[in-house]
Coordinates of C-alpha atoms in Angstrom, one line a residue:
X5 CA 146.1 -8.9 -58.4
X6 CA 145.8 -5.3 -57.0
X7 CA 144.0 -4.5 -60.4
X8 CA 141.3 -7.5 -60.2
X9 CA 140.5 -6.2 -56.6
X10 CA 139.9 -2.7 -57.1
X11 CA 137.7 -4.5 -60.1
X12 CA 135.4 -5.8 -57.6
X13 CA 135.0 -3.8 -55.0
X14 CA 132.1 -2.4 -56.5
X15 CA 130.5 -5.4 -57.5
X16 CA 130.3 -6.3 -54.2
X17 CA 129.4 -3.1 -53.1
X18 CA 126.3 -3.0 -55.2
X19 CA 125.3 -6.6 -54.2
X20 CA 125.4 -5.7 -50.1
X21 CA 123.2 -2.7 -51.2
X22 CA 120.7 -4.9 -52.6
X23 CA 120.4 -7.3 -50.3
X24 CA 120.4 -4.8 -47.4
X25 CA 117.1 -3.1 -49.4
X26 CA 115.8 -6.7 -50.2
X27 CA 115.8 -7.1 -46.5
X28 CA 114.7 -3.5 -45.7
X29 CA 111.6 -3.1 -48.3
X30 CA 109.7 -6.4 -47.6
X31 CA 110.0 -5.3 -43.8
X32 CA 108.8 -2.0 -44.2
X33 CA 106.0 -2.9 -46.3
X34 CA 105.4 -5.3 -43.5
X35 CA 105.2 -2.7 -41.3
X36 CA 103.3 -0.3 -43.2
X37 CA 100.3 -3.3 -44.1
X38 CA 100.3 -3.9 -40.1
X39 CA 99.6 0.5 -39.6
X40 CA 97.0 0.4 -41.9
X41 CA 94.9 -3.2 -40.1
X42 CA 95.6 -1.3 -36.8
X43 CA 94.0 1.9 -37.6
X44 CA 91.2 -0.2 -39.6
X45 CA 92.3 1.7 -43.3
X46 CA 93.0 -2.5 -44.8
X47 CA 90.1 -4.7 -46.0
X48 CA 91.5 -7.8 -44.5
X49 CA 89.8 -11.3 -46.3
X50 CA 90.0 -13.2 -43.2
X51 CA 87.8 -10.4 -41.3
X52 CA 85.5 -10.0 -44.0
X53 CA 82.8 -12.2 -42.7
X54 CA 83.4 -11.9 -39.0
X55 CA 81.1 -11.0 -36.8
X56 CA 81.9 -7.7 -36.2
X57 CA 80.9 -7.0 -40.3
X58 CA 77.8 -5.6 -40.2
X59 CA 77.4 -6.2 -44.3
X60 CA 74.9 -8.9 -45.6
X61 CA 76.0 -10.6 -48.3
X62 CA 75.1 -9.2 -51.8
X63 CA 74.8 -5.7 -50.0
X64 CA 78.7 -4.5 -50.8
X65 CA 77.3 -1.9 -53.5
X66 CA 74.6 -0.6 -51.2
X67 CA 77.4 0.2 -48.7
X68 CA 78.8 3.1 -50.8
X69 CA 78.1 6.9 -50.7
X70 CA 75.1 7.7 -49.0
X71 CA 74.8 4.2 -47.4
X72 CA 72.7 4.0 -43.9
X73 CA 74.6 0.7 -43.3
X74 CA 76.3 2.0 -39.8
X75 CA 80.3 1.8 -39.2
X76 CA 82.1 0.0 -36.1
X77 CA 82.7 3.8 -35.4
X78 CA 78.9 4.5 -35.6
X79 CA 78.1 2.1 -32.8
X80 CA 76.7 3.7 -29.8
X81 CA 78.2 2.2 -26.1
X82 CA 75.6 3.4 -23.9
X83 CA 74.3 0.2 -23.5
X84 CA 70.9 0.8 -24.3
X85 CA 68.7 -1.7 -25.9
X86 CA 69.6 -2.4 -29.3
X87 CA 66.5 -1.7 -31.5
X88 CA 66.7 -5.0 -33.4
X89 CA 67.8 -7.0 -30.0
X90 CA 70.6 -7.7 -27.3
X91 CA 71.5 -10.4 -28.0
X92 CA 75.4 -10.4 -29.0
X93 CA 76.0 -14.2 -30.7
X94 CA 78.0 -14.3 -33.4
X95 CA 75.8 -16.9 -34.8
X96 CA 74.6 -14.7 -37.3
X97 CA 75.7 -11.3 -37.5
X98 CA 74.3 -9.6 -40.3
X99 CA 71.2 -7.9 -38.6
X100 CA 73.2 -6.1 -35.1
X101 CA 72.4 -2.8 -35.1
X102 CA 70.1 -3.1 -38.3
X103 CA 68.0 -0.2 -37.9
X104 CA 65.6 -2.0 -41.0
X105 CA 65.0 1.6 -42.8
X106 CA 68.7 0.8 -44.6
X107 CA 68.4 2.4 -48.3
X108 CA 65.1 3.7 -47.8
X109 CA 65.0 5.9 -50.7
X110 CA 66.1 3.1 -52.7
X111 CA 64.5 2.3 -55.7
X112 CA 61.0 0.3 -56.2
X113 CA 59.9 0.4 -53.5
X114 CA 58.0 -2.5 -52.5
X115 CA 54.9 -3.4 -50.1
X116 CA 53.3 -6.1 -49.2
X117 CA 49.3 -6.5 -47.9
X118 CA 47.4 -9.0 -46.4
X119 CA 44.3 -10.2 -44.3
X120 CA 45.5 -11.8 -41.1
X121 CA 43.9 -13.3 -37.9
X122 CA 47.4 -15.1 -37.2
X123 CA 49.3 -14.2 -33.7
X124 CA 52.7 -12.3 -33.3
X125 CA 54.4 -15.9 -33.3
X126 CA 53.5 -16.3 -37.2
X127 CA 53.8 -12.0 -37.7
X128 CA 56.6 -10.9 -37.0
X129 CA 59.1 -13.6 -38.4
X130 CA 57.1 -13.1 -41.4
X131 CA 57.3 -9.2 -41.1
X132 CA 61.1 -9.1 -40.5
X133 CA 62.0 -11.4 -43.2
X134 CA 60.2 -9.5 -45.9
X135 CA 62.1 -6.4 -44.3
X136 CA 65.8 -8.4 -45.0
X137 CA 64.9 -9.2 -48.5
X138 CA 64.0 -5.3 -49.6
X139 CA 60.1 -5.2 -48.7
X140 CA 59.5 -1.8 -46.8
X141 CA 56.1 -1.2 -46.1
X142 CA 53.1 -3.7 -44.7
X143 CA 49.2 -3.4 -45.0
X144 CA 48.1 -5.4 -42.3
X145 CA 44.0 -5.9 -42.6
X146 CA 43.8 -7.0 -38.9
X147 CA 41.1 -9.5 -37.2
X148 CA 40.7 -11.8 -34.4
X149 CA 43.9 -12.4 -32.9
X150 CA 45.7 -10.3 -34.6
X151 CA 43.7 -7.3 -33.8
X152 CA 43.5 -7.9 -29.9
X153 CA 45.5 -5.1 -27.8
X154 CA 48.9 -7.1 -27.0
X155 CA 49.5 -7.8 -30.3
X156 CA 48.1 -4.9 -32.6
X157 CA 50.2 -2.4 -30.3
X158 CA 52.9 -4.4 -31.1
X159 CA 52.5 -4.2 -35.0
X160 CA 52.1 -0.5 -34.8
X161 CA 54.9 -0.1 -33.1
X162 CA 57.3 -1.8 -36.4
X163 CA 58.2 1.1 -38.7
X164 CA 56.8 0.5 -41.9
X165 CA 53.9 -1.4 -40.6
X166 CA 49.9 0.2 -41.0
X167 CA 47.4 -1.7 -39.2
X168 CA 43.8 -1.6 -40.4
X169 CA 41.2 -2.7 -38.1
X170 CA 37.5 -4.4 -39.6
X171 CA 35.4 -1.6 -37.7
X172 CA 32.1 -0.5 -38.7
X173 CA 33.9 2.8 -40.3
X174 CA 35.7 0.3 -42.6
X175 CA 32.2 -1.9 -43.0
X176 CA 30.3 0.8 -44.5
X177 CA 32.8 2.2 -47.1
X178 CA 33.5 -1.4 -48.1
X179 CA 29.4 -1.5 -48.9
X180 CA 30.0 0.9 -51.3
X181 CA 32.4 -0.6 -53.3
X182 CA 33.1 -0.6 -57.2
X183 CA 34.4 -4.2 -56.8
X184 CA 30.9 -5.3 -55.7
X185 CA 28.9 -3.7 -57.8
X186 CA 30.8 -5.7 -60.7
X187 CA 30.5 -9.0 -61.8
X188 CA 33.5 -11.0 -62.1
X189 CA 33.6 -11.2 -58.0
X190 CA 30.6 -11.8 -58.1
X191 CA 30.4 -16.0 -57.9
X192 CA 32.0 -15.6 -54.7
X193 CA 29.7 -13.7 -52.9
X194 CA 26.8 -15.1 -50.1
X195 CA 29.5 -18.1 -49.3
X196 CA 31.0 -18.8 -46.0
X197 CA 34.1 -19.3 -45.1
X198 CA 36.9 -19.8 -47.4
X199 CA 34.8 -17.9 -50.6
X200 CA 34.1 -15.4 -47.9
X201 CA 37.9 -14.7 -47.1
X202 CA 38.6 -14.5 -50.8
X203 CA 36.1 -11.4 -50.9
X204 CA 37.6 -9.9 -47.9
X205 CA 40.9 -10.5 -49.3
X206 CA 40.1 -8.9 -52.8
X207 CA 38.6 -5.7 -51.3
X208 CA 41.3 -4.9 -49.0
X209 CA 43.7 -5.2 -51.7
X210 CA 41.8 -3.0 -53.1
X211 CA 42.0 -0.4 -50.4
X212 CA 45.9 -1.4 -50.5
X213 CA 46.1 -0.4 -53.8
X214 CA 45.0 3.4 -52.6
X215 CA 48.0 3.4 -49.6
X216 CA 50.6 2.1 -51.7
X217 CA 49.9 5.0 -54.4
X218 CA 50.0 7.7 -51.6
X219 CA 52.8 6.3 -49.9
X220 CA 55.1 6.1 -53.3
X221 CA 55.4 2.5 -53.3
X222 CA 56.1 1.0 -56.8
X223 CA 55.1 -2.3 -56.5
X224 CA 52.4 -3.9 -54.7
X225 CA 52.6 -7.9 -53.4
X226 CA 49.5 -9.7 -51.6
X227 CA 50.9 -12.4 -49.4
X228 CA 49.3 -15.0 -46.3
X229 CA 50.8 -15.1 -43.0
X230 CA 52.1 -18.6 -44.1
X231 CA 53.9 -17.8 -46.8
X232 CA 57.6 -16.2 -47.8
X233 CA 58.7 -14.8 -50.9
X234 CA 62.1 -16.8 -52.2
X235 CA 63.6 -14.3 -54.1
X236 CA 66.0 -16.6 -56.3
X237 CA 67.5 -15.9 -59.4
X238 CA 69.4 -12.9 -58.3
X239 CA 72.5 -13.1 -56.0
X240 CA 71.5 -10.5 -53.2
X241 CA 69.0 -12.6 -52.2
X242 CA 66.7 -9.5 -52.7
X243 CA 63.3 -9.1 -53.8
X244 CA 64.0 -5.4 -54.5
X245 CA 67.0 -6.7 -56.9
X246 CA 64.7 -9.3 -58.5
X247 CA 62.1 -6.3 -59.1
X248 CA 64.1 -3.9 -60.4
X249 CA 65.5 -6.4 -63.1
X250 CA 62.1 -6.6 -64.7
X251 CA 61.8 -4.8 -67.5
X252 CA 59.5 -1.6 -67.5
X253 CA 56.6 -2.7 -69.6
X254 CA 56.1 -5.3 -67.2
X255 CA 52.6 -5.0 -65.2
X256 CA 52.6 -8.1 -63.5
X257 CA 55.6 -10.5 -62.0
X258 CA 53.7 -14.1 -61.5
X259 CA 55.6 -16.3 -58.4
X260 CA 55.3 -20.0 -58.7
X261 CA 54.1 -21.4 -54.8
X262 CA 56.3 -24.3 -53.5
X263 CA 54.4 -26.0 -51.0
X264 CA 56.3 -27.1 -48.2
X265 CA 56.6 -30.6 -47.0
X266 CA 57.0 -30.9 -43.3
X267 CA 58.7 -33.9 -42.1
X268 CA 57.4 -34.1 -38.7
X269 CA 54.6 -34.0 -36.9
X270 CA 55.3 -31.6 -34.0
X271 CA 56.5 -28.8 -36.0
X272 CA 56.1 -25.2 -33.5
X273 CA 57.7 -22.8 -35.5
X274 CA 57.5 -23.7 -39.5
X275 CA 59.7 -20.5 -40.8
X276 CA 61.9 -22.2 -38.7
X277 CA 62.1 -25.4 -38.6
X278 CA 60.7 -26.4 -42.3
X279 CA 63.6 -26.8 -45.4
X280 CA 62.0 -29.5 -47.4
X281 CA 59.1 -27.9 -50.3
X282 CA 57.8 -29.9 -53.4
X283 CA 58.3 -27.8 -56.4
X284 CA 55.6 -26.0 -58.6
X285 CA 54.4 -27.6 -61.7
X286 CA 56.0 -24.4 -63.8
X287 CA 59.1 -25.2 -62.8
X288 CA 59.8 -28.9 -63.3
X289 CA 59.2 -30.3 -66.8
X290 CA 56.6 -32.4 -67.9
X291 CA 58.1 -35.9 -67.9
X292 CA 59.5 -35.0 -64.6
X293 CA 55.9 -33.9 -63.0
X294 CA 53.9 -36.2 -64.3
X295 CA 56.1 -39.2 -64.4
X296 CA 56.2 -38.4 -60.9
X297 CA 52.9 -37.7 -59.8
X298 CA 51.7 -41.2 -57.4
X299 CA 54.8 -40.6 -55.7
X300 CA 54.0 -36.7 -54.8
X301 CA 50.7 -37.2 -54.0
X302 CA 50.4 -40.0 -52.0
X303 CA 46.8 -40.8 -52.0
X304 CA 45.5 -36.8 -51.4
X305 CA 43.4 -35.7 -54.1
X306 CA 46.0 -33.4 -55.7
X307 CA 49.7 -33.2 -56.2
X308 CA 49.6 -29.9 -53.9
X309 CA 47.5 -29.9 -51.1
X310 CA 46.0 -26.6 -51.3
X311 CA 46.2 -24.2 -54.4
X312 CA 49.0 -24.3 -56.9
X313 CA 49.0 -20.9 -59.6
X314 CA 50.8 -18.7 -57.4
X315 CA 51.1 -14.9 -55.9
X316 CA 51.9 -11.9 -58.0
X317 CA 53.4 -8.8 -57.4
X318 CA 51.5 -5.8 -59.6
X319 CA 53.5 -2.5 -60.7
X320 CA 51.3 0.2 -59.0
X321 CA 49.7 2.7 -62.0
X322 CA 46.6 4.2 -62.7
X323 CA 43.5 1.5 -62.9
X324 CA 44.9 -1.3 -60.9
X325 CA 42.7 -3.3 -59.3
X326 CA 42.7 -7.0 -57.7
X327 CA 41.9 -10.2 -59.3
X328 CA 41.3 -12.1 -56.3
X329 CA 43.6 -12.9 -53.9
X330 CA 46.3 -14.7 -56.7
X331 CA 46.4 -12.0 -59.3
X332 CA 45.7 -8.0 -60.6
X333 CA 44.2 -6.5 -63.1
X334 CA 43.7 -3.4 -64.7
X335 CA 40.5 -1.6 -65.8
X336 CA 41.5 -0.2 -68.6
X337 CA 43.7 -3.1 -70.4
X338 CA 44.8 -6.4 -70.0
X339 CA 48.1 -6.4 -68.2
X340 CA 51.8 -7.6 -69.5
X341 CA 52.5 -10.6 -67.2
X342 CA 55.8 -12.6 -67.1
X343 CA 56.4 -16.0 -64.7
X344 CA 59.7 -15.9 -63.3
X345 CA 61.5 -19.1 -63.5
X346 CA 63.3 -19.3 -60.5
X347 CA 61.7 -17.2 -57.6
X348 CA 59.1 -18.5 -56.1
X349 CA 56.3 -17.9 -53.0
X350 CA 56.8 -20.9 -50.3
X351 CA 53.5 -21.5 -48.7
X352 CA 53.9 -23.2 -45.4
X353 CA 50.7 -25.4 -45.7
X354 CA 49.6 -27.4 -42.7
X355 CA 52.8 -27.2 -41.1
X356 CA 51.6 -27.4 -38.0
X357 CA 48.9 -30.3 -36.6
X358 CA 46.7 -27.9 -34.7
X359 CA 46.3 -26.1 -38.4
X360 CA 43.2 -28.8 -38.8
X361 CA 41.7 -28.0 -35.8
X362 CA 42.4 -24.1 -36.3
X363 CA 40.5 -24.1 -39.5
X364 CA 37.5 -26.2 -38.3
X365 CA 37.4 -24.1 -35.6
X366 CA 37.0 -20.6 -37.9
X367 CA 34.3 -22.5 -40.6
X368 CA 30.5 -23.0 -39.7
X369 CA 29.9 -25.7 -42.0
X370 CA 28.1 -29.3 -41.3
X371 CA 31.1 -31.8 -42.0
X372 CA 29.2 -33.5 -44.9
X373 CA 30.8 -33.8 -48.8
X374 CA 27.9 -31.7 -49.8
X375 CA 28.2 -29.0 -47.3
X376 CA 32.0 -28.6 -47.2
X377 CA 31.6 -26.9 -50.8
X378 CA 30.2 -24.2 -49.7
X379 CA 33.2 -23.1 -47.6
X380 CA 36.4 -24.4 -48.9
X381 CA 37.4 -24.1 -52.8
X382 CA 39.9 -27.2 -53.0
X383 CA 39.2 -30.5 -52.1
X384 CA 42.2 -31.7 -49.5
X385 CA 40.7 -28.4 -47.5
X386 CA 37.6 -30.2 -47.4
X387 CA 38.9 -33.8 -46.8
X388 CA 40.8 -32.0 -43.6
X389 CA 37.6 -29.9 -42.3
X390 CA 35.1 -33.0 -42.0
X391 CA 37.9 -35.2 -40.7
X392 CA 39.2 -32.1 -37.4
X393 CA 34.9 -32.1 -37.7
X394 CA 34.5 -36.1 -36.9
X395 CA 37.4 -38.0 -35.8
X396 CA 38.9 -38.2 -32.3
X397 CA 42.2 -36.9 -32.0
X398 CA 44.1 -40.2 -32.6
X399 CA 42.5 -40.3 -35.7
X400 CA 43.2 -37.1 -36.6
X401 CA 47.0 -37.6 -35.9
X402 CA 47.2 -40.9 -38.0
X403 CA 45.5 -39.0 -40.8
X404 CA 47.8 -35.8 -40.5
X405 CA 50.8 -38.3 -40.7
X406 CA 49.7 -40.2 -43.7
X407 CA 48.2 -36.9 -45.8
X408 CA 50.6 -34.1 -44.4
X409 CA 53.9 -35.6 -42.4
X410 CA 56.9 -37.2 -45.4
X411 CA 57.8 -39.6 -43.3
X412 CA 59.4 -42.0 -45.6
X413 CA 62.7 -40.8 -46.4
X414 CA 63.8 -43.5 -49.1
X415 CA 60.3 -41.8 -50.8
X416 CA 61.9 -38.3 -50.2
X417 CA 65.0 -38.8 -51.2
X418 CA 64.1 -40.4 -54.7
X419 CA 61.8 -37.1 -55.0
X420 CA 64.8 -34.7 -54.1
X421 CA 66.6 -36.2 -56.6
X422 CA 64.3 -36.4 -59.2
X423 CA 63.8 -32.5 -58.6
X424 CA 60.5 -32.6 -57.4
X425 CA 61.2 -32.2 -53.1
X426 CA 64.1 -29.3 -52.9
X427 CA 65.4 -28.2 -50.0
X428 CA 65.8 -24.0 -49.4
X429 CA 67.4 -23.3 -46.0
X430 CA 67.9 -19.5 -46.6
X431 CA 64.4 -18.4 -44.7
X432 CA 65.0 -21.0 -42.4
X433 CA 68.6 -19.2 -41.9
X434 CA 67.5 -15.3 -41.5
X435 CA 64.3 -16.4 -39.3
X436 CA 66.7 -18.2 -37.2
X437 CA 69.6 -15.7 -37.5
X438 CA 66.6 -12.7 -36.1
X439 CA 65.3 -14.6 -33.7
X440 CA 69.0 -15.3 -32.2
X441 CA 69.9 -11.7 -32.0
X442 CA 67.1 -11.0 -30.0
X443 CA 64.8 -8.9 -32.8
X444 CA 61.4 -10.3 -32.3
X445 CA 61.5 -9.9 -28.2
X446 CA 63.1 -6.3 -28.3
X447 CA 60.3 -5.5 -30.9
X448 CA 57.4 -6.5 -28.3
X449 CA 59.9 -5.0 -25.5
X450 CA 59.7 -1.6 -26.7
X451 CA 56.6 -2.2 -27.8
X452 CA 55.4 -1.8 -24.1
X453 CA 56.5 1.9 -23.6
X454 CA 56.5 3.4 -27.0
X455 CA 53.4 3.4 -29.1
X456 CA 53.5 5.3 -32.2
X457 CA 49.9 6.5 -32.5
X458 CA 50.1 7.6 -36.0
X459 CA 51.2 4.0 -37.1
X460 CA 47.3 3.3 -36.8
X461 CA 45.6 3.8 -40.6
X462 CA 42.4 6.8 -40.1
X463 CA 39.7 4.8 -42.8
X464 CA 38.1 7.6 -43.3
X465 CA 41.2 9.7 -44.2
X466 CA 43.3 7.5 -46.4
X467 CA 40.4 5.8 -48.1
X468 CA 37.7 8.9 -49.0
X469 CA 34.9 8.2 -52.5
X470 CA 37.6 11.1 -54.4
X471 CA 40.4 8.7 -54.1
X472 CA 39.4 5.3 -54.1
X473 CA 38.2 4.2 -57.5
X474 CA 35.6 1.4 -55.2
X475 CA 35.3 1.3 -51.7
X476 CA 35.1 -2.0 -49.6
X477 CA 33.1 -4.4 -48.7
X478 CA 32.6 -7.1 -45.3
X479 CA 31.3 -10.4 -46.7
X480 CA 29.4 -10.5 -43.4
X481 CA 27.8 -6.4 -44.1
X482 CA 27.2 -7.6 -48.1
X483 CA 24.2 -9.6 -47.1
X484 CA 22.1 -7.3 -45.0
X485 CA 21.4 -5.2 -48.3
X486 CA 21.4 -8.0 -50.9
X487 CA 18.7 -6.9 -53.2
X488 CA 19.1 -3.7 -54.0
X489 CA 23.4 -4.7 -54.5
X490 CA 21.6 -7.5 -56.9
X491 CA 20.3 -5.1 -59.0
X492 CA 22.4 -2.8 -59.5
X493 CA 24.8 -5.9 -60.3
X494 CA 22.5 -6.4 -62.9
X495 CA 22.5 -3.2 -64.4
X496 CA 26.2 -3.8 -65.0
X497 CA 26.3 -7.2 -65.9
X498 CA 25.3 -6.4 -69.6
X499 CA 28.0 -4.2 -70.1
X500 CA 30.9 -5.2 -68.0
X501 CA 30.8 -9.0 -67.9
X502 CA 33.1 -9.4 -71.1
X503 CA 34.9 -7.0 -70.1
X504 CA 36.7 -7.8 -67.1
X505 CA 37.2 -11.6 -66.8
X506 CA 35.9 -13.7 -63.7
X507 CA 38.3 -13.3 -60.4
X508 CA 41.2 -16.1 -60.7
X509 CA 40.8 -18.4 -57.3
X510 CA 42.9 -20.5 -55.5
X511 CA 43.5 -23.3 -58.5
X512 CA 44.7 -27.2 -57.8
X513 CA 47.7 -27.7 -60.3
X514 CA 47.4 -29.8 -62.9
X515 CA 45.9 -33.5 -62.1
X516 CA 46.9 -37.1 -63.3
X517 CA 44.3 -36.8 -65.9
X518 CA 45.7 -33.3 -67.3
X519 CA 49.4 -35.1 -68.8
X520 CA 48.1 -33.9 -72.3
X521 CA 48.4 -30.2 -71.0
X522 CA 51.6 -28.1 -72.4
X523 CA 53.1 -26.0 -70.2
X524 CA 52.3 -22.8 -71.0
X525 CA 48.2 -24.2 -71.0
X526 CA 48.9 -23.7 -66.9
X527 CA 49.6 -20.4 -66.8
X528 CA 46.5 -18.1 -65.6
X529 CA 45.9 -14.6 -67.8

């Protein structure tokens, strides 16, 4: 007996010793996992996406070395205002403390230009957005409302942002243009209104072209005021990502425009409050669009109600020029376009009921069939001029609701689910999101006291005859020397008018009558 005990002594020995580390290690670990949370060393998941992280999703490999994206540790607690807002919701955290110049050396670089008359309402949500999804640098060609003194001071003020005023410095370099001494502008000229835009449009992208070079951008986007790039097909949700994927004997990155479908008729703030957008021909198939086309259109006289071929965005290099507002081109070849099957431009068209009497408002015309050609390009533009021009505002509202407003949501849903109507929320989202943490108000806040004056573009400095290869030109300044421009088109006709093919303008999709059209027959060289 004495000889079986000693025998397991140290059996039992050994098994007290492991259970006593058994006991001990999972504690200590315990321990050591609870240090590490407490001096912030552990990564916990169920902090990740609190509202303390100051990451946006997609962004975790921009938040290495040499990342702006600022620490807890960084945060200041002075208590002064926030530059992006003071507002401290959890809501939607991703933008606190944002300064908006995060990975500014990253790589392209992207800007956007554009001709606006629109008020900081429509602006700066559209401004801000672009700055989320990797756009860094605006070329706002400023008029009307948008260049009165409460709101331009307020533009100048955004980092990134150069305002160009219309002034008579800007008028006579534009009358010296290249672009209007050429021909395949040219059917747009002497036209009110809509054709006169489109020229405005086209020069100032133009001019564009010249900032975007000297300010090292790599790719160049024209974009409204009512419309957002959707940057799908990539899962940062970032244009700069979508970009840089295209390969680099790309010239030219065609966007698809969804056209939104609002589903009211009060609608205040579209970016806002508009999810619902009827897809573009390119990316539906052909069964699908034009099996479905009396159901999208809904007695207007196309299945979009304004134009349907898209934006582009146009690697900047030596000889770019515009194409009209929709496309680029390049003097000295034909460029290598590709049409991305996903992304797309969402144009926010007539979201709003007092659009019809906005545009009536800005177009001289006699509301006649005749005369409405010679300021708007696409007939439902027309249709909606001569009705703001002639009915009383009853009639106006019943006619917004039947043309504009989806009221019919068994007609809606059977389009959502047959791909045509898709709903995007993500704009909807970040607009919301910046508005809630208080970005747009501490802009125009700060606004007040601090004016950067060298936000405002010199004309004559950035834009001299040795850089530009054309100036620019104000469809209003074209016409007081018409015939001496006339001839000196002429001159040039004979040489250049097979040369560089005729501007590409706002284009209808494809109609009922078109179902014999293949796919690739839509897409504009």
């Amino acid at each position: 007996m004495a000889g079986h005990h000693s025998s397991a002594s140290p059996h039992q020995a050994f098994a007290s010793r492991l259970l006593l580390l058994l006991t001990v290690l999972p504690l200590t670990l315990a321990c050591f996992a609870f240090l590490l949370q407490w001096r912030g060393g552990l990564n916990d998941p169920v902090t990740r996406w609190s509202p303390d992280r100051l990451e946006f999703p997609g962004m975790e490999d921009a938040a290495g070395a040499g990342s702006n994206v600022p620490s807890r540790g960084d945060r200041s607690g002075s208590g002064c205002v926030d530059v992006l807002g003071r507002s401290r919701t959890a809501s939607f955290p991703y933008y606190r403390d944002w300064k908006f110049d995060l990975g500014s050396d990253l790589r392209p670089q992207i800007c956007i230009t554009t001709s606006t008359s629109a008020g900081l309402e429509q602006i700066l949500p559209w401004i801000f957005y672009h700055k989320v999804i990797g756009v860094s640098t605006f070329f706002l060609f400023v008029e009307g409302k948008a260049a009165s003194p409460d709101v331009s001071k307020v533009l100048e003020s955004i980092p990134g942002v150069k305002v160009i005023y219309r002034t008579r410095e800007l008028e006579e370099q534009q009358a010296k243009s290249r672009i209007w001494n050429e021909t395949w502008l040219a059917s747009f000229f002497y036209k009110p209104c809509n054709y006169e835009l489109f020229v405005k449009q086209s020069l100032n992208m133009e001019m564009a072209i010249v900032m975007a070079r000297d300010t090292g951008m790599d790719w160049i986007i024209h974009l409204d005021t009512d419309e957002l790039i959707y940057p799908a097909g990539n899962r940062e949700y970032s244009v700069r990502q979508l970009l840089a994927d295209v390969p680099g004997n790309v010239d030219m990155v065609i966007f698809p425009n969804y056209e939104s479908s609002v589903e009211r008729d009060d609608v205040k703030e579209p970016f806002s409050e508009v999810s619902m957008f009827k897809k573009n021909y390119d990316h539906l198939t052909k069964d699908v669009y034009f099996g479905n086309y009396k159901d999208a259109t809904r007695g207007n006289p196309n299945y979009f109600l304004t134009y349907g071929n898209g934006k582009a965005a146009a690697r900047i290099q030596d000889h770019l020029r515009p194409n009209g507002a929709h496309r680029w081109h390049n003097y000295m070849k034909t460029p290598n376009e590709i049409k991305l099957e996903e992304a797309a431009v969402l144009h926010y068209t007539y979201p709003k009921f007092s659009d019809l009497t906005s545009r009536r408002d800005r177009c001289g015309c006699k509301p006649t069939k005749e005369d409405v050609k010679r300021c708007f390009m696409l007939e439902f533009d027309r249709a909606a001029f001569i009705i703001a021009s002639t009915a009383t505002e009853e009639e106006m509202l019943r006619w917004y609701r039947e043309r504009v407003v989806w009221t019919d949501k068994t007609v809606n849903l059977k389009l959502l689910r047959r791909g045509i109507l898709t709903r995007i929320y993500a704009p909807m989202v970040i607009v919301q999101g910046l508005r809630e943490t208080g970005v747009f108000s501490s802009v125009i806040a700060s606004a007040q006291t601090t004016l950067s004056k060298d936000k405002v573009v010199s004309i004559e400095s950035k834009n001299s005859s040795r850089k530009l290869e054309s100036g620019e030109v104000s469809s209003r300044k074209i016409g007081t020397n018409r015939e001496s421009q006339v001839i000196a088109r002429r001159v040039l006709e004979s040489t250049e008018s097979d040369i560089h093919p005729s501007a590409v303008p706002p284009l209808s999709p494809p109609g009922a009558d078109d179902s014999h059209l293949l796919s690739d027959e839509f897409r504009i060289q």
